[in-house]
Short mmCIF file of C-alpha atoms in Angstrom, two decimals:
data_model
loop_
_atom_site.label_atom_id
_atom_site.label_comp_id
_atom_site.label_asym_id
_atom_site.label_seq_id
_atom_site.Cartn_x
_atom_site.Cartn_y
_atom_site.Cartn_z
CA UNK A 1 113.77 88.01 169.44
CA UNK A 2 113.41 87.82 165.74
CA UNK A 3 112.58 90.88 163.75
CA UNK A 4 110.86 90.30 160.52
CA UNK A 5 111.25 92.90 157.89
CA UNK A 6 107.47 93.06 157.39
CA UNK A 7 107.07 94.24 160.97
CA UNK A 8 108.68 97.60 160.38
CA UNK A 9 108.18 98.10 156.66
CA UNK A 10 104.71 98.07 155.10
CA UNK A 11 104.30 95.52 152.35
CA UNK A 12 103.60 98.11 149.62
CA UNK A 13 106.80 99.91 150.51
CA UNK A 14 108.73 96.70 150.10
CA UNK A 15 107.17 96.08 146.77
CA UNK A 16 108.09 99.58 145.70
CA UNK A 17 111.64 99.15 146.94
CA UNK A 18 111.99 95.88 145.08
CA UNK A 19 110.58 97.44 141.92
CA UNK A 20 112.98 100.34 142.20
CA UNK A 21 115.90 97.96 142.64
CA UNK A 22 114.83 95.93 139.62
CA UNK A 23 114.36 99.08 137.58
CA UNK A 24 117.90 100.17 138.38
CA UNK A 25 119.31 96.76 137.51
CA UNK A 26 117.47 96.48 134.22
CA UNK A 27 117.91 100.10 133.25
CA UNK A 28 121.68 100.05 133.67
CA UNK A 29 122.52 99.25 130.07
CA UNK A 30 120.00 101.89 128.94
CA UNK A 31 121.26 104.62 131.23
CA UNK A 32 124.51 104.40 129.28
CA UNK A 33 122.89 105.96 126.24
CA UNK A 34 120.47 108.79 125.50
CA UNK A 35 117.27 107.80 123.71
CA UNK A 36 116.54 109.71 120.47
CA UNK A 37 113.62 111.62 122.02
CA UNK A 38 115.80 112.73 124.96
CA UNK A 39 118.69 114.16 122.94
CA UNK A 40 119.42 117.81 123.79
CA UNK A 41 120.19 119.89 120.69
CA UNK A 42 121.36 123.45 121.23
CA UNK A 43 120.06 126.35 119.11
CA UNK A 44 122.69 125.71 116.42
CA UNK A 45 121.65 122.07 116.12
CA UNK A 46 124.71 120.77 117.98
CA UNK A 47 124.65 118.02 120.62
CA UNK A 48 127.25 118.70 123.30
CA UNK A 49 127.09 115.43 125.20
CA UNK A 50 128.08 112.10 123.65
CA UNK A 51 125.07 109.83 123.13
CA UNK A 52 126.67 106.99 125.07
CA UNK A 53 129.40 106.18 127.54
CA UNK A 54 131.68 104.39 125.09
CA UNK A 55 133.95 106.66 123.04
CA UNK A 56 133.38 106.53 119.28
CA UNK A 57 135.58 104.19 117.24
CA UNK A 58 136.73 105.96 114.06
CA UNK A 59 137.56 102.67 112.28
CA UNK A 60 134.08 101.33 112.91
CA UNK A 61 132.71 104.74 111.88
CA UNK A 62 134.56 104.50 108.56
CA UNK A 63 132.99 101.09 107.98
CA UNK A 64 129.46 102.32 108.83
CA UNK A 65 130.02 105.28 106.48
CA UNK A 66 130.41 102.95 103.50
CA UNK A 67 128.00 100.21 104.61
CA UNK A 68 124.82 100.03 102.55
CA UNK A 69 122.94 98.35 105.41
CA UNK A 70 123.62 100.98 108.07
CA UNK A 71 125.02 104.47 107.48
CA UNK A 72 125.39 104.39 103.69
CA UNK A 73 126.69 107.97 103.89
CA UNK A 74 128.59 107.28 100.66
CA UNK A 75 125.30 107.20 98.74
CA UNK A 76 125.24 111.00 98.90
CA UNK A 77 128.67 112.25 100.06
CA UNK A 78 132.21 112.09 98.74
CA UNK A 79 135.53 111.78 100.56
CA UNK A 80 138.63 111.80 98.41
CA UNK A 81 141.02 108.96 98.97
CA UNK A 82 138.41 106.43 100.00
CA UNK A 83 139.39 103.52 97.80
CA UNK A 84 136.94 101.00 99.26
CA UNK A 85 133.85 102.62 97.76
CA UNK A 86 133.08 103.06 94.10
CA UNK A 87 130.48 105.50 92.83
CA UNK A 88 130.35 108.02 95.63
CA UNK A 89 127.19 110.12 95.56
CA UNK A 90 127.03 113.82 94.72
CA UNK A 91 123.86 114.87 96.57
CA UNK A 92 125.53 116.17 99.71
CA UNK A 93 128.71 118.20 100.14
CA UNK A 94 132.16 116.60 100.02
CA UNK A 95 133.33 115.79 103.52
CA UNK A 96 137.07 116.32 103.12
CA UNK A 97 138.17 118.48 106.02
CA UNK A 98 134.90 118.35 108.00
CA UNK A 99 137.01 117.56 111.07
CA UNK A 100 138.57 121.02 110.69
CA UNK A 101 135.38 122.87 109.88
CA UNK A 102 133.12 121.55 112.61
CA UNK A 103 133.32 120.88 116.30
CA UNK A 104 132.50 117.36 117.35
CA UNK A 105 129.25 118.56 118.97
CA UNK A 106 128.06 120.00 115.65
CA UNK A 107 129.05 116.88 113.72
CA UNK A 108 127.08 114.83 116.24
CA UNK A 109 124.06 117.09 115.74
CA UNK A 110 124.30 116.91 111.94
CA UNK A 111 124.52 113.12 111.91
CA UNK A 112 121.68 112.78 114.43
CA UNK A 113 119.32 115.25 112.72
CA UNK A 114 120.88 117.51 110.10
CA UNK A 115 117.72 119.60 109.74
CA UNK A 116 118.42 121.14 113.18
CA UNK A 117 121.59 122.63 111.66
CA UNK A 118 120.40 123.09 108.06
CA UNK A 119 116.59 123.41 108.00
CA UNK A 120 116.39 122.72 104.25
CA UNK A 121 118.75 119.76 104.28
CA UNK A 122 117.72 116.67 102.36
CA UNK A 123 119.71 114.51 104.77
CA UNK A 124 117.72 112.01 106.85
CA UNK A 125 117.99 112.18 110.64
CA UNK A 126 120.02 109.16 111.71
CA UNK A 127 119.16 109.38 115.40
CA UNK A 128 115.51 110.26 115.40
CA UNK A 129 112.45 108.11 116.06
CA UNK A 130 109.32 110.29 115.93
CA UNK A 131 107.68 113.12 114.02
CA UNK A 132 107.48 111.46 110.61
CA UNK A 133 104.84 111.73 107.90
CA UNK A 134 103.55 108.23 107.03
CA UNK A 135 106.38 106.40 108.81
CA UNK A 136 106.98 102.94 107.40
CA UNK A 137 108.16 99.61 108.71
CA UNK A 138 111.66 99.73 107.24
CA UNK A 139 111.49 99.17 103.45
CA UNK A 140 108.28 97.12 103.39
CA UNK A 141 106.00 99.98 102.35
CA UNK A 142 103.74 99.05 105.27
CA UNK A 143 102.92 101.35 108.16
CA UNK A 144 105.42 101.58 111.01
CA UNK A 145 104.69 102.56 114.60
CA UNK A 146 106.51 105.42 116.24
CA UNK A 147 108.87 105.53 117.99
CA UNK A 148 110.73 103.84 115.12
CA UNK A 149 114.15 102.36 115.81
CA UNK A 150 116.60 105.10 114.77
CA UNK A 151 118.59 104.51 111.55
CA UNK A 152 121.81 104.27 113.58
CA UNK A 153 122.31 103.29 117.23
CA UNK A 154 123.76 105.80 119.69
CA UNK A 155 127.10 104.00 119.52
CA UNK A 156 127.07 103.99 115.70
CA UNK A 157 126.46 107.77 115.68
CA UNK A 158 129.45 108.21 118.01
CA UNK A 159 131.56 105.97 115.75
CA UNK A 160 130.65 107.99 112.64
CA UNK A 161 131.30 111.27 114.45
CA UNK A 162 134.69 109.97 115.60
CA UNK A 163 135.49 109.06 111.97
CA UNK A 164 134.38 112.43 110.61
CA UNK A 165 136.50 114.20 113.24
CA UNK A 166 139.57 112.51 111.71
CA UNK A 167 138.91 114.07 108.29
CA UNK A 168 141.36 116.96 108.31
CA UNK A 169 142.74 118.79 105.31
CA UNK B 1 145.11 145.11 118.32
CA UNK B 2 146.49 141.76 117.32
CA UNK B 3 143.79 139.98 119.27
CA UNK B 4 141.12 141.90 117.32
CA UNK B 5 142.81 140.92 114.07
CA UNK B 6 142.90 137.33 115.14
CA UNK B 7 139.24 137.44 116.03
CA UNK B 8 138.40 138.88 112.61
CA UNK B 9 140.40 136.14 110.93
CA UNK B 10 138.64 133.49 112.96
CA UNK B 11 135.26 134.96 112.05
CA UNK B 12 136.14 135.13 108.38
CA UNK B 13 137.22 131.51 108.51
CA UNK B 14 134.02 130.56 110.29
CA UNK B 15 131.88 132.34 107.68
CA UNK B 16 133.86 130.76 104.86
CA UNK B 17 133.46 127.35 106.46
CA UNK B 18 129.73 127.91 106.72
CA UNK B 19 129.42 128.71 103.05
CA UNK B 20 131.61 125.80 102.05
CA UNK B 21 129.53 123.38 104.05
CA UNK B 22 126.01 124.46 103.22
CA UNK B 23 124.35 121.45 101.57
CA UNK B 24 124.51 121.82 97.84
CA UNK B 25 121.44 122.14 95.69
CA UNK B 26 123.12 121.21 92.49
CA UNK B 27 121.08 120.98 89.36
CA UNK B 28 123.38 119.55 86.79
CA UNK B 29 122.07 120.13 83.30
CA UNK B 30 122.44 117.27 80.82
CA UNK B 31 125.55 117.49 78.65
CA UNK B 32 123.57 117.01 75.45
CA UNK B 33 119.93 117.22 74.55
CA UNK B 34 119.92 115.07 71.44
CA UNK B 35 116.52 113.85 70.31
CA UNK B 36 115.66 110.16 70.55
CA UNK B 37 115.87 108.97 66.97
CA UNK B 38 113.60 105.95 66.58
CA UNK B 39 114.21 103.27 63.93
CA UNK B 40 116.95 105.21 62.15
CA UNK B 41 114.92 108.37 61.64
CA UNK B 42 111.33 107.17 61.34
CA UNK B 43 110.45 109.34 64.36
CA UNK B 44 112.38 111.90 66.38
CA UNK B 45 111.38 112.56 69.96
CA UNK B 46 112.69 115.81 71.48
CA UNK B 47 114.28 115.30 74.91
CA UNK B 48 113.99 118.89 76.07
CA UNK B 49 111.14 121.41 76.12
CA UNK B 50 110.47 124.79 77.73
CA UNK B 51 109.09 124.28 81.23
CA UNK B 52 105.31 124.73 81.53
CA UNK B 53 104.13 128.04 82.97
CA UNK B 54 103.26 126.58 86.38
CA UNK B 55 106.94 125.67 86.89
CA UNK B 56 108.12 129.25 86.44
CA UNK B 57 110.95 129.91 88.88
CA UNK B 58 111.51 126.17 89.33
CA UNK B 59 112.73 124.94 85.94
CA UNK B 60 113.58 126.77 82.73
CA UNK B 61 113.68 123.55 80.77
CA UNK B 62 112.29 120.09 81.27
CA UNK B 63 114.21 116.99 80.24
CA UNK B 64 113.36 113.44 79.31
CA UNK B 65 114.64 110.80 81.70
CA UNK B 66 116.25 109.20 78.62
CA UNK B 67 119.05 111.82 78.81
CA UNK B 68 120.04 110.56 82.28
CA UNK B 69 120.44 106.91 81.27
CA UNK B 70 123.56 105.19 79.94
CA UNK B 71 124.27 104.77 76.24
CA UNK B 72 123.27 101.10 76.13
CA UNK B 73 119.88 101.77 77.70
CA UNK B 74 119.35 104.77 75.42
CA UNK B 75 120.12 102.66 72.36
CA UNK B 76 117.49 100.07 73.30
CA UNK B 77 114.77 102.69 73.04
CA UNK B 78 116.01 103.87 69.62
CA UNK B 79 115.02 100.68 67.84
CA UNK B 80 111.60 99.09 68.21
CA UNK B 81 113.12 95.64 67.67
CA UNK B 82 115.60 96.25 70.49
CA UNK B 83 113.00 97.78 72.79
CA UNK B 84 111.78 94.91 75.03
CA UNK B 85 108.60 96.86 75.79
CA UNK B 86 107.40 96.47 72.20
CA UNK B 87 106.71 92.76 72.72
CA UNK B 88 104.13 93.77 75.30
CA UNK B 89 102.69 96.40 72.99
CA UNK B 90 102.01 93.57 70.49
CA UNK B 91 100.36 91.52 73.23
CA UNK B 92 98.25 94.53 74.18
CA UNK B 93 97.11 94.97 70.58
CA UNK B 94 96.10 91.28 70.49
CA UNK B 95 94.10 91.84 73.65
CA UNK B 96 92.51 94.94 72.11
CA UNK B 97 91.11 92.76 69.35
CA UNK B 98 90.00 89.84 71.56
CA UNK B 99 86.32 89.41 72.35
CA UNK B 100 85.64 88.93 76.05
CA UNK B 101 82.69 89.30 78.44
CA UNK B 102 78.94 88.75 78.30
CA UNK B 103 78.36 91.48 75.71
CA UNK B 104 80.53 89.60 73.21
CA UNK B 105 82.69 92.58 72.46
CA UNK B 106 86.34 93.48 72.22
CA UNK B 107 87.83 96.96 72.57
CA UNK B 108 87.87 97.05 68.78
CA UNK B 109 84.13 96.39 68.58
CA UNK B 110 83.50 100.00 69.62
CA UNK B 111 86.82 101.76 69.03
CA UNK B 112 87.86 99.92 65.84
CA UNK B 113 91.59 100.09 65.12
CA UNK B 114 93.73 100.93 68.16
CA UNK B 115 95.05 103.92 66.20
CA UNK B 116 91.80 105.60 67.21
CA UNK B 117 93.44 105.99 70.64
CA UNK B 118 95.93 108.51 69.25
CA UNK B 119 96.10 111.46 71.64
CA UNK B 120 94.62 109.65 74.64
CA UNK B 121 97.89 109.07 76.46
CA UNK B 122 98.97 112.71 76.12
CA UNK B 123 95.92 113.87 78.10
CA UNK B 124 95.99 111.26 80.88
CA UNK B 125 95.01 111.34 83.69
CA UNK B 126 91.82 113.25 82.99
CA UNK B 127 88.63 114.24 84.82
CA UNK B 128 85.70 112.11 83.60
CA UNK B 129 82.11 113.16 82.96
CA UNK B 130 81.19 112.61 86.61
CA UNK B 131 83.96 114.95 87.76
CA UNK B 132 86.31 112.24 89.03
CA UNK B 133 89.97 112.11 88.06
CA UNK B 134 90.61 108.92 86.13
CA UNK B 135 93.81 107.28 84.95
CA UNK B 136 93.93 105.32 81.70
CA UNK B 137 93.51 102.15 83.76
CA UNK B 138 90.16 103.46 85.03
CA UNK B 139 88.89 104.21 81.52
CA UNK B 140 89.93 100.74 80.36
CA UNK B 141 88.18 99.05 83.27
CA UNK B 142 85.06 101.17 82.81
CA UNK B 143 84.82 99.99 79.19
CA UNK B 144 85.43 96.42 80.24
CA UNK B 145 82.83 96.30 83.00
CA UNK B 146 80.07 98.47 81.50
CA UNK B 147 80.34 97.93 77.75
CA UNK B 148 81.99 94.52 77.47
CA UNK B 149 80.47 93.15 80.67
CA UNK B 150 83.83 91.59 81.43
CA UNK B 151 85.84 91.52 84.64
CA UNK B 152 87.91 94.54 85.59
CA UNK B 153 91.67 94.01 85.28
CA UNK B 154 93.98 94.42 88.27
CA UNK B 155 95.81 97.76 88.17
CA UNK B 156 99.25 96.20 87.95
CA UNK B 157 98.37 93.03 86.01
CA UNK B 158 100.28 92.13 82.87
CA UNK B 159 97.17 92.49 80.70
CA UNK B 160 96.46 95.98 82.04
CA UNK B 161 100.05 97.08 81.47
CA UNK B 162 100.06 95.58 77.98
CA UNK B 163 96.91 97.52 77.10
CA UNK B 164 98.16 100.84 78.51
CA UNK B 165 101.44 100.32 76.61
CA UNK B 166 99.62 99.57 73.34
CA UNK B 167 97.39 102.62 73.77
CA UNK B 168 100.33 104.87 74.78
CA UNK B 169 102.36 104.02 71.67
CA UNK B 170 99.54 105.41 69.51
CA UNK B 171 100.41 108.88 70.90
CA UNK B 172 104.16 108.50 70.62
CA UNK B 173 105.67 111.88 69.70
CA UNK B 174 102.66 113.94 70.73
CA UNK B 175 103.43 116.50 73.46
CA UNK B 176 102.08 115.74 76.91
CA UNK B 177 99.17 118.06 77.55
CA UNK B 178 97.22 117.23 80.69
CA UNK B 179 94.56 119.69 81.85
CA UNK B 180 95.25 121.22 85.25
CA UNK B 181 92.54 123.87 85.46
CA UNK B 182 88.77 123.75 85.96
CA UNK B 183 87.57 120.49 87.46
CA UNK B 184 91.14 119.15 87.44
CA UNK B 185 92.49 121.90 89.67
CA UNK B 186 91.71 120.43 93.12
CA UNK B 187 93.27 117.11 92.08
CA UNK B 188 96.29 118.94 90.72
CA UNK B 189 96.66 120.88 93.99
CA UNK B 190 96.47 117.63 95.96
CA UNK B 191 99.15 116.09 93.79
CA UNK B 192 101.34 119.17 94.11
CA UNK B 193 101.07 119.02 97.90
CA UNK B 194 102.14 115.36 97.81
CA UNK B 195 105.08 116.12 95.52
CA UNK B 196 106.56 118.43 98.14
CA UNK B 197 105.72 116.28 101.20
CA UNK B 198 108.66 114.61 102.89
CA UNK B 199 107.46 111.06 103.51
CA UNK B 200 108.83 108.24 105.61
CA UNK B 201 111.71 107.81 107.99
CA UNK B 202 114.12 109.18 105.38
CA UNK B 203 111.92 112.30 105.09
CA UNK B 204 112.17 112.54 101.33
CA UNK B 205 109.79 114.35 98.99
CA UNK B 206 109.69 113.73 95.24
CA UNK B 207 111.08 117.26 94.93
CA UNK B 208 114.20 116.52 96.98
CA UNK B 209 115.60 114.23 94.32
CA UNK B 210 113.81 115.21 91.11
CA UNK B 211 113.66 118.97 91.49
CA UNK B 212 116.56 119.86 93.78
CA UNK B 213 119.06 117.26 92.64
CA UNK B 214 118.40 116.05 89.10
CA UNK B 215 121.70 115.41 87.38
CA UNK B 216 123.26 114.37 90.69
CA UNK B 217 124.09 110.83 91.65
CA UNK B 218 122.81 108.71 94.50
CA UNK B 219 125.63 106.23 94.40
CA UNK B 220 125.54 104.89 90.83
CA UNK B 221 121.99 106.09 90.17
CA UNK B 222 121.71 109.21 88.02
CA UNK B 223 118.76 111.32 89.13
CA UNK B 224 116.41 112.62 86.44
CA UNK B 225 113.65 115.20 86.70
CA UNK B 226 111.25 112.32 87.29
CA UNK B 227 109.18 112.93 84.17
CA UNK B 228 106.44 110.42 83.38
CA UNK B 229 106.09 110.93 79.63
CA UNK B 230 107.88 107.60 79.04
CA UNK B 231 105.37 105.49 80.98
CA UNK B 232 104.60 102.71 80.96
CA UNK B 233 108.35 102.03 80.90
CA UNK B 234 110.19 98.82 80.29
CA UNK B 235 112.41 98.75 83.36
CA UNK B 236 115.52 96.63 83.00
CA UNK B 237 115.87 96.28 86.78
CA UNK B 238 112.48 94.56 86.96
CA UNK B 239 112.61 93.06 83.47
CA UNK B 240 108.99 94.11 83.01
CA UNK B 241 106.67 96.93 82.09
CA UNK B 242 106.19 99.26 85.05
CA UNK B 243 103.15 101.48 85.58
CA UNK B 244 103.30 104.97 87.04
CA UNK B 245 101.55 103.97 90.26
CA UNK B 246 103.93 101.03 90.71
CA UNK B 247 106.86 103.44 90.43
CA UNK B 248 105.28 105.91 92.87
CA UNK B 249 104.74 103.07 95.31
CA UNK B 250 108.39 102.02 94.99
CA UNK B 251 109.64 105.55 95.59
CA UNK B 252 107.57 106.07 98.76
CA UNK B 253 108.54 102.60 100.02
CA UNK B 254 112.17 103.61 99.52
CA UNK B 255 111.69 106.59 101.84
CA UNK B 256 110.99 103.98 104.54
CA UNK B 257 107.45 105.27 104.41
CA UNK B 258 103.95 103.80 104.38
CA UNK B 259 103.06 103.89 100.74
CA UNK B 260 99.70 104.47 99.04
CA UNK B 261 97.95 101.78 97.02
CA UNK B 262 98.17 101.55 93.26
CA UNK B 263 94.87 102.86 91.93
CA UNK B 264 94.34 105.07 95.01
CA UNK B 265 92.94 108.59 94.69
CA UNK B 266 96.23 109.88 96.12
CA UNK B 267 98.28 108.31 93.34
CA UNK B 268 95.83 109.52 90.67
CA UNK B 269 96.34 113.06 91.97
CA UNK B 270 100.10 112.64 92.07
CA UNK B 271 100.00 111.17 88.56
CA UNK B 272 98.23 114.30 87.31
CA UNK B 273 100.62 116.69 88.99
CA UNK B 274 103.76 114.87 87.86
CA UNK B 275 102.37 114.56 84.32
CA UNK B 276 101.75 118.32 84.29
CA UNK B 277 105.41 118.98 85.10
CA UNK B 278 106.17 117.20 81.83
CA UNK B 279 103.60 119.05 79.71
CA UNK B 280 105.42 119.75 76.44
CA UNK B 281 107.65 116.67 76.40
CA UNK B 282 106.59 114.04 73.87
CA UNK B 283 104.88 110.80 74.82
CA UNK B 284 107.70 108.24 74.68
CA UNK B 285 105.76 105.20 75.87
CA UNK B 286 107.08 102.60 75.77
CA UNK B 287 110.42 103.93 76.99
CA UNK B 288 113.35 101.89 78.33
CA UNK B 289 114.90 102.75 81.68
CA UNK B 290 116.96 100.93 84.25
#
């Protein structure tokens, strides 16, 4: 006697099961990182959990720090001894020794959205996608639609945080 | 006992760290405030003035953007033959005297010599007879369409910029003095609100750079107080005259924001508010910036 699966499982249940399976398969790469709107900041503005599964790469973080097209942290901050970047900005504080002064969780929170740590900070939120006034479509001057892609990816934030953590006096 | 001491030390260190790491709000005053000496002494334009009353508690002194530029750029503005903007002033004066439109008139037909425009730039933008805030571009286009019966010029067209430059130069040296009370007040309030609004994905207000951080550097760019008394400017980066609304548009675009249109009511209001922050500084138009 042949049993067909339809005989003991209603069709809609099968569809649902298939959908659930597909969702798991397709969501796998996404489960590995926390979306900007799902990031949990604590009351000090820190983010305890890494934003992704991959540990941050400090060398890549150092590159992003000086890269005009991604982090461009150097536009506002200074780090002594960085010989690869001319004309370091003076808007934000010098970052020498930040790895001593801050826990990794706080550094992660400051990079992701500094205003959660310093409400008056001028620093943009690098892992944020909603809540803007007249959000634009990158640098076109035209309207953008929220959620905007964050300025850095989850992995890039982790890389920058890993780099900052190496800055010890 | 020793554990308490250690705790105290740790707390002291934590407090010290907090103070050391609070984002700076540096306002770095210019090293010198020399006047801009034009054509070897023909005209001297002060680069510093007491801040207007409405900026009490914000600024003590207001500074020309000229002080924040490099020596080569400064020098270009000190000689009308070196100032690339003056070529466009000459073109604007030619346009002033050119008959156009169905009425067979030029600007000069009614206003005679362009010197009659002395003082106009220092009071712009200004509320018109109907109670609307108008920029110089609006007054020019009103004359063109109603009196000359000619076509209006595009806000950012070369001809419009040439004319605003030619008219601005007539007021060179006169202190900026835009009205902010009476009918102008609601526009001024709107512009003030905009000045402190953090636009775009970078969440930057005009005030973040030009009030909180003038004198600081964003990379190799030296931040000024964002005064508009030098407009229209000849901007080396664009190798062209640049209008105030064009510059506003560029700044909001650079916040990764949705900008406003040149000639919009929003930019007229912002133009008034920013101009009022510079009340007391001399009209420099046409200045040279990079």
